[in-house]
Tab-separated table of C-alpha atoms and ligand atoms in Angstrom:
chain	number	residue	atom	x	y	z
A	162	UNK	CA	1.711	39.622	9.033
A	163	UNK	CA	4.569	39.279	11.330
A	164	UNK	CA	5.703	35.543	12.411
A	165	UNK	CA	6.502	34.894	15.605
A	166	UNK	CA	10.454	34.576	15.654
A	167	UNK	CA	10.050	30.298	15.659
A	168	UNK	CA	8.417	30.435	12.761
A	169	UNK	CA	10.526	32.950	10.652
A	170	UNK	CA	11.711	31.444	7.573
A	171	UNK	CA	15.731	31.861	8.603
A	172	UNK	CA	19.039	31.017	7.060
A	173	UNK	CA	19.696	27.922	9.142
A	174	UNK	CA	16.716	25.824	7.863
A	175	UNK	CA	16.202	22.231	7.486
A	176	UNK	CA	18.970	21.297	4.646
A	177	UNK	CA	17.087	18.681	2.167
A	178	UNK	CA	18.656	15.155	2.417
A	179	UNK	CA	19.965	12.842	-0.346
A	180	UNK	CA	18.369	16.241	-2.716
A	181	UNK	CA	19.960	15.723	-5.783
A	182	UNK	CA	19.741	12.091	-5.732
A	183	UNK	CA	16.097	12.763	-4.822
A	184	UNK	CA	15.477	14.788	-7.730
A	185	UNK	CA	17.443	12.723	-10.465
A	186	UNK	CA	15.021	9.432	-9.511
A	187	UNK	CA	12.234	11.316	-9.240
A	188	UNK	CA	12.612	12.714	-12.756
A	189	UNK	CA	10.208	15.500	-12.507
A	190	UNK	CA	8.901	17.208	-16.298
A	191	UNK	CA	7.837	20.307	-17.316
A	192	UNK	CA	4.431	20.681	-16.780
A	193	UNK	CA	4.402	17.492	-14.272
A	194	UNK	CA	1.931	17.236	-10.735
A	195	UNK	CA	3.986	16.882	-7.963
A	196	UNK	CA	2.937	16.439	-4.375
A	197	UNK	CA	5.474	16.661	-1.764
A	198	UNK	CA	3.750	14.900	1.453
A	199	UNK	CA	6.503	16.239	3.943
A	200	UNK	CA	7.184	19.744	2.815
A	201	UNK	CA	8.893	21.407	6.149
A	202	UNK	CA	11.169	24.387	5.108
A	203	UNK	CA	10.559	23.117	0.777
A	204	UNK	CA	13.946	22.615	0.365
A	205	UNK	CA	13.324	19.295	-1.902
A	206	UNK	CA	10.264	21.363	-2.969
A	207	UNK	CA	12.416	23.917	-4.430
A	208	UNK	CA	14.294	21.568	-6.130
A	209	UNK	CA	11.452	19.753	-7.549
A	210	UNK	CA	9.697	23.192	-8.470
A	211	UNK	CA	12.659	24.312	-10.389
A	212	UNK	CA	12.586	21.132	-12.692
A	213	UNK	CA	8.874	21.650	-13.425
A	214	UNK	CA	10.291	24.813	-15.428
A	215	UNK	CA	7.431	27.072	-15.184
A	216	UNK	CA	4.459	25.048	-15.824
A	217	UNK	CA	2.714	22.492	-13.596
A	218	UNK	CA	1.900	22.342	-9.752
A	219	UNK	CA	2.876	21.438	-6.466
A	220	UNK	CA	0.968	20.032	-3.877
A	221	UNK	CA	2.965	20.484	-0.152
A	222	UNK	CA	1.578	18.437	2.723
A	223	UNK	CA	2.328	18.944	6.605
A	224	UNK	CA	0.569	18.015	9.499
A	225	UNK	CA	2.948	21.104	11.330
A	226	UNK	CA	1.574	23.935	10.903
A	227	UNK	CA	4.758	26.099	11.602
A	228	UNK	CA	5.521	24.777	7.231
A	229	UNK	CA	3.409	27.230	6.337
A	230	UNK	CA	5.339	30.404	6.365
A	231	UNK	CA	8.207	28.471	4.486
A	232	UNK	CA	5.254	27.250	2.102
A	233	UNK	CA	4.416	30.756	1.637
A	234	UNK	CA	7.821	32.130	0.978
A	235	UNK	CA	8.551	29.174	-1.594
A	236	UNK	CA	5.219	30.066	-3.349
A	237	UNK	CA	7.110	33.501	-3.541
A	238	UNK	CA	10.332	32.269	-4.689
A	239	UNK	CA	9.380	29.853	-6.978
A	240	UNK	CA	6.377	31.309	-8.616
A	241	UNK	CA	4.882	27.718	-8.823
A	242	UNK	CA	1.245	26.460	-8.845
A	243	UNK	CA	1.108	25.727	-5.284
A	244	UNK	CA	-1.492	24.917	-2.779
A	245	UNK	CA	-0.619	23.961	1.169
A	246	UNK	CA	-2.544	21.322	2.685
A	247	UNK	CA	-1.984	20.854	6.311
A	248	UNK	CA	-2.824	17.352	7.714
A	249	UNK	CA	-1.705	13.933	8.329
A	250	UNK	CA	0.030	12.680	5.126
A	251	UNK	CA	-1.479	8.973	4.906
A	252	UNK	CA	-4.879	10.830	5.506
A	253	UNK	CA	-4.606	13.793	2.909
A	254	UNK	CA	-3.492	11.601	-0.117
A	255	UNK	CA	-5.885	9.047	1.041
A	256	UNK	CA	-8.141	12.293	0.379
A	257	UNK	CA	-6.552	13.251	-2.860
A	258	UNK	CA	-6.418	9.458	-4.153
A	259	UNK	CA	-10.970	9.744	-3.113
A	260	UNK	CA	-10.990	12.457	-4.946
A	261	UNK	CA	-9.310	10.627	-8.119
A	262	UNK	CA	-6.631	12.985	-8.104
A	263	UNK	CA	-3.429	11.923	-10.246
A	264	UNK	CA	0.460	12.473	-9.747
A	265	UNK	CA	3.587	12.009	-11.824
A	266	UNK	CA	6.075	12.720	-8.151
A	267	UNK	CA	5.559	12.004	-4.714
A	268	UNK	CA	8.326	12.097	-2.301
A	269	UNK	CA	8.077	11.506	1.199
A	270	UNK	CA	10.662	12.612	3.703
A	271	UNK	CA	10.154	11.509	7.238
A	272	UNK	CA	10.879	12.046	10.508
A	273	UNK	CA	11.168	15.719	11.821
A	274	UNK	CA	12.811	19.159	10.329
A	275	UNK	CA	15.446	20.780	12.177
A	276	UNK	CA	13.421	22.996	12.735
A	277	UNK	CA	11.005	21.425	14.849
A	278	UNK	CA	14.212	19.694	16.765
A	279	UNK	CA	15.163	23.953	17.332
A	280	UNK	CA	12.257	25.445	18.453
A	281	UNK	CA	12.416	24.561	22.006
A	282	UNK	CA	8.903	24.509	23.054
A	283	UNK	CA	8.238	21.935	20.792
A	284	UNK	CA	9.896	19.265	23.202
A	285	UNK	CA	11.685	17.159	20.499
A	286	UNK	CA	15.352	18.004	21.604
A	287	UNK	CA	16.521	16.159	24.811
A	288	UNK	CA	19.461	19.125	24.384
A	289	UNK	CA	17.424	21.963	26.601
A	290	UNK	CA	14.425	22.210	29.209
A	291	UNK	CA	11.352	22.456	27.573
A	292	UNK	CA	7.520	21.283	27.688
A	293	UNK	CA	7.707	17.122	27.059
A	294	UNK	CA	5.398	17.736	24.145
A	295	UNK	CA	7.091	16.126	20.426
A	296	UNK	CA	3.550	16.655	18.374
A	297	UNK	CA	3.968	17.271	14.745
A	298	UNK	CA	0.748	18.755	14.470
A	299	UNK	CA	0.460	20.778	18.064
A	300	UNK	CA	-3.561	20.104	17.788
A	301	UNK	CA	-3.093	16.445	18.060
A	302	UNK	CA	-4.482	14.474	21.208
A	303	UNK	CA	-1.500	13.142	22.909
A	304	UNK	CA	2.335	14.840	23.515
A	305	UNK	CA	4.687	13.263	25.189
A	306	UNK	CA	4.170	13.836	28.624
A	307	UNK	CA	0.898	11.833	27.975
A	308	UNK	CA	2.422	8.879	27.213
A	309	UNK	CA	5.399	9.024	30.082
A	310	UNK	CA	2.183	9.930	32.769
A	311	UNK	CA	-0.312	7.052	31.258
A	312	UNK	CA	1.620	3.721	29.757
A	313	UNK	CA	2.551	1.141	32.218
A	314	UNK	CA	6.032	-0.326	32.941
A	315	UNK	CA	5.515	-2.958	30.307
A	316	UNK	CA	4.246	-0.812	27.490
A	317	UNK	CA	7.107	1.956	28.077
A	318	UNK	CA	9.759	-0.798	27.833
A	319	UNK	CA	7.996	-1.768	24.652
A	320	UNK	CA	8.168	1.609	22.992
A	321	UNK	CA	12.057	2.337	24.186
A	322	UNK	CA	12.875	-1.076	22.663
A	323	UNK	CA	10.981	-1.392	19.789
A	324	UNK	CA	11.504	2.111	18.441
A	325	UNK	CA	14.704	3.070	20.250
A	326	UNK	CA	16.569	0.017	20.536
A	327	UNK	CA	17.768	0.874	23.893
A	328	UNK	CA	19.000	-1.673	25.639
A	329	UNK	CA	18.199	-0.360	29.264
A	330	UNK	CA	14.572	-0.022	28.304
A	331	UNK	CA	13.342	-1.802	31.068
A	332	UNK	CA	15.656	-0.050	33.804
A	333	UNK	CA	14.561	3.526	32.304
A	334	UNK	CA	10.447	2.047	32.490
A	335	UNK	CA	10.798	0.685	35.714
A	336	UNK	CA	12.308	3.942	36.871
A	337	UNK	CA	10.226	6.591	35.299
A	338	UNK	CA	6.701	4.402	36.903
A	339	UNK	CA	9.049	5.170	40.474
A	340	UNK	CA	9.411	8.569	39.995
A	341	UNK	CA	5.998	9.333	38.905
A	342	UNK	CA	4.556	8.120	41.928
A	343	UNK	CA	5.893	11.505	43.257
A	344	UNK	CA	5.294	13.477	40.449
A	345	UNK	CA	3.782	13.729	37.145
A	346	UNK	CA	6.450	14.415	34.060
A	347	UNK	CA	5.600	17.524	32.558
A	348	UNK	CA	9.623	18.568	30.980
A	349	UNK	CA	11.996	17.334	29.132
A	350	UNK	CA	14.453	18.072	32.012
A	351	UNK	CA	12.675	15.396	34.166
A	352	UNK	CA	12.668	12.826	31.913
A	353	UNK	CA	15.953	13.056	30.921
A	354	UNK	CA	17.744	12.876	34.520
A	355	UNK	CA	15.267	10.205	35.239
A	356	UNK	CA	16.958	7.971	31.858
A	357	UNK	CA	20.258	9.203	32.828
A	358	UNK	CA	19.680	8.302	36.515
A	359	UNK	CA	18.639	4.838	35.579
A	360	UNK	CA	21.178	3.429	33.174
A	361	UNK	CA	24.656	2.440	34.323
A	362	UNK	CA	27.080	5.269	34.521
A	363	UNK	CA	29.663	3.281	31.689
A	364	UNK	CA	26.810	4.088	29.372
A	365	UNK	CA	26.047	7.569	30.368
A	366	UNK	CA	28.930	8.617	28.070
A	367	UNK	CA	30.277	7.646	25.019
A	368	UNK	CA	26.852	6.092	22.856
A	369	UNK	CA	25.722	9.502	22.074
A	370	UNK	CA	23.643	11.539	24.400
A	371	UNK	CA	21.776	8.595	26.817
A	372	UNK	CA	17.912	10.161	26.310
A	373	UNK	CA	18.639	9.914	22.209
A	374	UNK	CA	16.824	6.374	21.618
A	375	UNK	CA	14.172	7.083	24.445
A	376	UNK	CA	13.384	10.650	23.110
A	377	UNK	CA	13.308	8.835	19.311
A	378	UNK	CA	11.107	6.302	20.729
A	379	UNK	CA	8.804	8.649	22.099
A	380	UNK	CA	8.529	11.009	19.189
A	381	UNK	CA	7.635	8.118	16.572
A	382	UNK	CA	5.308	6.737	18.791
A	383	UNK	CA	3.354	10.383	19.626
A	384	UNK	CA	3.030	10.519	16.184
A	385	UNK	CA	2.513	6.938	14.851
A	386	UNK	CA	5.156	7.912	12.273
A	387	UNK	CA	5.171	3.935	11.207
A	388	UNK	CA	1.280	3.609	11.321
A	389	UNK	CA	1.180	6.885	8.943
A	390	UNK	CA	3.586	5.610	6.727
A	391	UNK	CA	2.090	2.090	6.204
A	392	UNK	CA	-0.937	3.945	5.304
A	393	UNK	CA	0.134	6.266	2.843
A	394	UNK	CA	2.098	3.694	0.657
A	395	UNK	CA	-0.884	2.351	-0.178
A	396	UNK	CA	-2.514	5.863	-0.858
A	397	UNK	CA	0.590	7.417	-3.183
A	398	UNK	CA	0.258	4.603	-5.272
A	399	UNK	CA	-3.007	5.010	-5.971
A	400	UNK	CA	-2.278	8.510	-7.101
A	401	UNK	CA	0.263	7.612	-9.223
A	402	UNK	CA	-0.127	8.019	-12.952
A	403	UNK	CA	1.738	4.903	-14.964
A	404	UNK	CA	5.217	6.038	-15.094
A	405	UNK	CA	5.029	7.753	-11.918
A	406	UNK	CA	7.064	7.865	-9.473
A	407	UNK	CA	7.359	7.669	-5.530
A	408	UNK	CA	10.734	7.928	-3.619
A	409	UNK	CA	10.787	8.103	0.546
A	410	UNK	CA	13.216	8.670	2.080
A	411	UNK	CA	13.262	6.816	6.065
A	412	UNK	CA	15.732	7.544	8.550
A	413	UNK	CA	14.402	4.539	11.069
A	414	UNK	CA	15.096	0.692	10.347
A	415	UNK	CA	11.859	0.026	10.914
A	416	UNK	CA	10.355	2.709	8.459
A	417	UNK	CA	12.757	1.341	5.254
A	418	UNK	CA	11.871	-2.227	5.729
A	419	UNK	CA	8.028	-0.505	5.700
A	420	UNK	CA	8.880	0.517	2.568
A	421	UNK	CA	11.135	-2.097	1.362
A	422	UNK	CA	8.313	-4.529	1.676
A	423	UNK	CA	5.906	-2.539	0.072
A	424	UNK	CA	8.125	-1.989	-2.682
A	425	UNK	CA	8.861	-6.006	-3.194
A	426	UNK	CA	5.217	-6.293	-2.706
A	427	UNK	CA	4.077	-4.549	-5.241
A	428	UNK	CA	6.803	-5.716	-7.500
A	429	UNK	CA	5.448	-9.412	-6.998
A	430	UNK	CA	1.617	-8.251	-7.644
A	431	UNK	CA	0.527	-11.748	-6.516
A	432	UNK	CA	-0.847	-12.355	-3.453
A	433	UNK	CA	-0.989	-15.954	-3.532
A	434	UNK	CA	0.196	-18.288	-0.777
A	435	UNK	CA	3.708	-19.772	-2.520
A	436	UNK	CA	2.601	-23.350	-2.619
A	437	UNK	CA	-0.356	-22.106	-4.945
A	438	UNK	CA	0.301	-24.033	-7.888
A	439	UNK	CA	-0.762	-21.142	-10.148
A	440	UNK	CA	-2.149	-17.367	-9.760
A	441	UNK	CA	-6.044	-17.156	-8.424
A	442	UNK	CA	-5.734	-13.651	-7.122
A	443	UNK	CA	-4.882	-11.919	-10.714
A	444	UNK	CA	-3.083	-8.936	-8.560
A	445	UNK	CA	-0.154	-7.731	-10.752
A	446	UNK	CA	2.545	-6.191	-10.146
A	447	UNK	CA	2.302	-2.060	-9.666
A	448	UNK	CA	5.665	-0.724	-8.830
A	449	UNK	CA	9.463	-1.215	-10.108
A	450	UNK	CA	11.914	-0.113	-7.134
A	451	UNK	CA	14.905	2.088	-9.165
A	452	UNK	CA	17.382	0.773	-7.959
A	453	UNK	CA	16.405	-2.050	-6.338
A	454	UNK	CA	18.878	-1.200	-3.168
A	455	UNK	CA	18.715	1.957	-1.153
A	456	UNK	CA	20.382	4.585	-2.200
A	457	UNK	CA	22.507	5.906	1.189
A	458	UNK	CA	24.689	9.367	1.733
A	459	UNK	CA	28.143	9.669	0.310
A	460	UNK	CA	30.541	10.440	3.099
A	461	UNK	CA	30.624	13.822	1.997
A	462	UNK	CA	26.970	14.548	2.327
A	463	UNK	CA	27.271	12.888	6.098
A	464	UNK	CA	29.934	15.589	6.579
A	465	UNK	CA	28.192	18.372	5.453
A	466	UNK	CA	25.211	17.354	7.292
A	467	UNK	CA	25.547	15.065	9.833
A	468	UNK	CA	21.602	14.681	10.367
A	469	UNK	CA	21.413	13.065	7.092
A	470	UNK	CA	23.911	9.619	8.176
A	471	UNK	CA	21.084	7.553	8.641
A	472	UNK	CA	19.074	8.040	5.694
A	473	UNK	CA	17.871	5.441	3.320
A	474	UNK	CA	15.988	6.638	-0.017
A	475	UNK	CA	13.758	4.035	-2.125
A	476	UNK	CA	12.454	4.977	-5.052
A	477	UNK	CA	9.304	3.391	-7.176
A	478	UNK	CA	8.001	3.679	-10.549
A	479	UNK	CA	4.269	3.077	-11.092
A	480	UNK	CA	4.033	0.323	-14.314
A	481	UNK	CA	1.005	0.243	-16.714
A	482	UNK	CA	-1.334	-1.848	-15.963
A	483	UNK	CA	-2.014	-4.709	-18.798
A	484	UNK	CA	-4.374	-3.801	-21.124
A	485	UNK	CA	-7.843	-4.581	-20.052
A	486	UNK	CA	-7.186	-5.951	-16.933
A	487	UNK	CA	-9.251	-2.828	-14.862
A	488	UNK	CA	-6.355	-2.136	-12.996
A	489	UNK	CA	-5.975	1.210	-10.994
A	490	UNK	CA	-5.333	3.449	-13.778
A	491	UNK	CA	-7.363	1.769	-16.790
B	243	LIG	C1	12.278	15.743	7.406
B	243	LIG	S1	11.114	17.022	7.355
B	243	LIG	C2	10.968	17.393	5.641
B	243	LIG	C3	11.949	18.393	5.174
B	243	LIG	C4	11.763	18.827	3.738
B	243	LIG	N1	11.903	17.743	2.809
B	243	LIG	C5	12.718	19.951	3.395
B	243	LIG	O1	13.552	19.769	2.492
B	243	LIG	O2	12.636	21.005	4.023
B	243	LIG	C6	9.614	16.194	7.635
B	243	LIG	C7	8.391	17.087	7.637
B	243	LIG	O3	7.292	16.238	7.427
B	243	LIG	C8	6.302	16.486	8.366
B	243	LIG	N2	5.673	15.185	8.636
B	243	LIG	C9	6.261	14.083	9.156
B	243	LIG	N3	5.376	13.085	9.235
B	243	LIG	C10	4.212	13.561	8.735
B	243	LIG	C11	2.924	13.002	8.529
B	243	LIG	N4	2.638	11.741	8.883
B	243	LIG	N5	1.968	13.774	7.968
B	243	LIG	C12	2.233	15.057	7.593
B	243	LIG	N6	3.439	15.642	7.783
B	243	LIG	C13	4.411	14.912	8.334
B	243	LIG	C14	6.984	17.068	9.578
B	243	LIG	O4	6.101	17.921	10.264
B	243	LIG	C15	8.156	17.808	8.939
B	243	LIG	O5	7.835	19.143	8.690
């Protein structure tokens, strides 16, 4: 079958952040299950594959189905026991953990692959004139353009400050409502004269490019990338087998203290209020977080790839339940 040039496997893929940190925590075995929720181009799958040394599988996840081709060329490559299953992570391992299915690995690697930023038609990149789209999966209900058309003032200036930190949310709200009285946004293009239209012209230059934190805002909240992610914690733990481990790696404040305070969460196990005098809920603790910190880029990896600057990657090990105590895994 011939792929459409976009979705050609090519030489200037995705490169895997933080990989070899990724793959020393995660510790993968011969004849291990891994699942890799965010598989884009496989680069951490091919890691990963290479350390189950011939025997054991792979699950890949993505909700875009453009990962497929690369899924089907690391197949190929790696001769693993692979199977592809395209959906919304927190949903598929919620799935998979119905299903009682079991893991040793599960990595999750969020946000969006370069190549979804370079294929233009996707809408992601504020860089060229395109469809205001940013879906993951293309299939899903809302793009974009949607939520610029629909949201009022208030709930715009929300999403640009909550997700973007931009601190001329409200100018860049109050402005877009004005100019779609006159028309409805449908590109990129429009949206991104309106932002730089609206801010002050000091800021215009010299912060990065001024539709970055509205276009970030935007994309997380098309694809509830926190509301996924606070689901699937939940979900990758219970597929966990004791000793297992989980590593994510966020690229969003937001997303790494999701994941921080799962992390200390689980570590605690109690769910008591603190001035309970002693433990009535008898949750214990499910998860060690190796290390305890998150592990950032060196310098050098931030100069190879700049992309990778603001990642953070926390990493969890499943512990054994006590004996007895008909926890998850008994
Ligand atoms: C940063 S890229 C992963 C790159 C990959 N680790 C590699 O080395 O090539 C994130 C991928 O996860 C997918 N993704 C992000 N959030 C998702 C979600 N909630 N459910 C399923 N896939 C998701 C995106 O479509 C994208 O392909």
């Amino acid at each position: 079958m011939m792929l459409p040039n976009a979705l050609q496997p090519s030489a200037t893929d995705h490169i895997p952040v933080l990989a070899e940190e990724v793959r020393e925590l995660l510790a993968v075995e011969r004849g291990d299950t891994v699942i890799d929720a965010t598989f884009g181009a496989g680069g951490h799958a091919e890691l990963l594959a290479a350390d189950l040394r011939g025997d054991g599988k792979l699950i890949a996840i993505d909700r875009d189905p453009s990962a497929r081709p690369y899924f089907e060329r690391f197949r190929r490559s790696t001769g693993v026991q692979a199977r592809f299953l395209r959906g919304e992570f927190a949903t598929v391992l919620g799935q998979l953990a119905a299903n009682g299915m079991k893991a040793d690995a599960i990595l999750l690697d969020l946000g969006v692959s370069s190549m979804q930023v370079d294929q233009p038609e996707r809408g992601f990149s504020y860089a060229v004139d395109a469809p205001l789209d940013m879906r993951m999966d293309p299939t899903a209900p809302t793009t974009a353009a949607d939520l610029v058309n629909e949201l009022d003032e208030r709930e715009l200036e929300t999403v640009f400050r909550r997700y973007g930190e931009e601190r001329f949310s409200r100018a860049i709200a109050r402005a877009i409502v004005r100019r779609r009285r006159d028309e409805s946004f449908e590109r990129t293009g429009q949206l991104v004269d309106t932002i730089r239209a609206a801010i002050p012209a000091p800021a215009r230059f010299g912060e990065g490019h001024p539709a970055k934190r509205v276009f970030q805002a935007l994309r997380i909240e098309v694809n509830d990338e926190l509301g996924s992610l606070e689901r699937a914690l939940p979900a990758a733990l219970e597929i966990l087998r004791p000793g297992g481990r989980l590593a994510v790696i966020s690229f969003h404040s937001l997303e790494d203290r999701i994941v921080k305070r799962f992390l200390r969460a689980q570590e605690h196990g109690c769910t008591c209020p603190p001035d309970f005098p002693l433990c009535v809920c008898g949750a214990q603790p499910s998860l060690r977080a190796v290390p305890r910190r998150a592990i950032r880029p060196t310098a050098a990896e931030v100069a190879r790839n700049p992309r990778s600057q603001s990642a953070r990657l926390r990493v969890g090990v499943k512990v054994s339940p006590p004996a007895g105590d008909g926890g998850l895994d008994a």
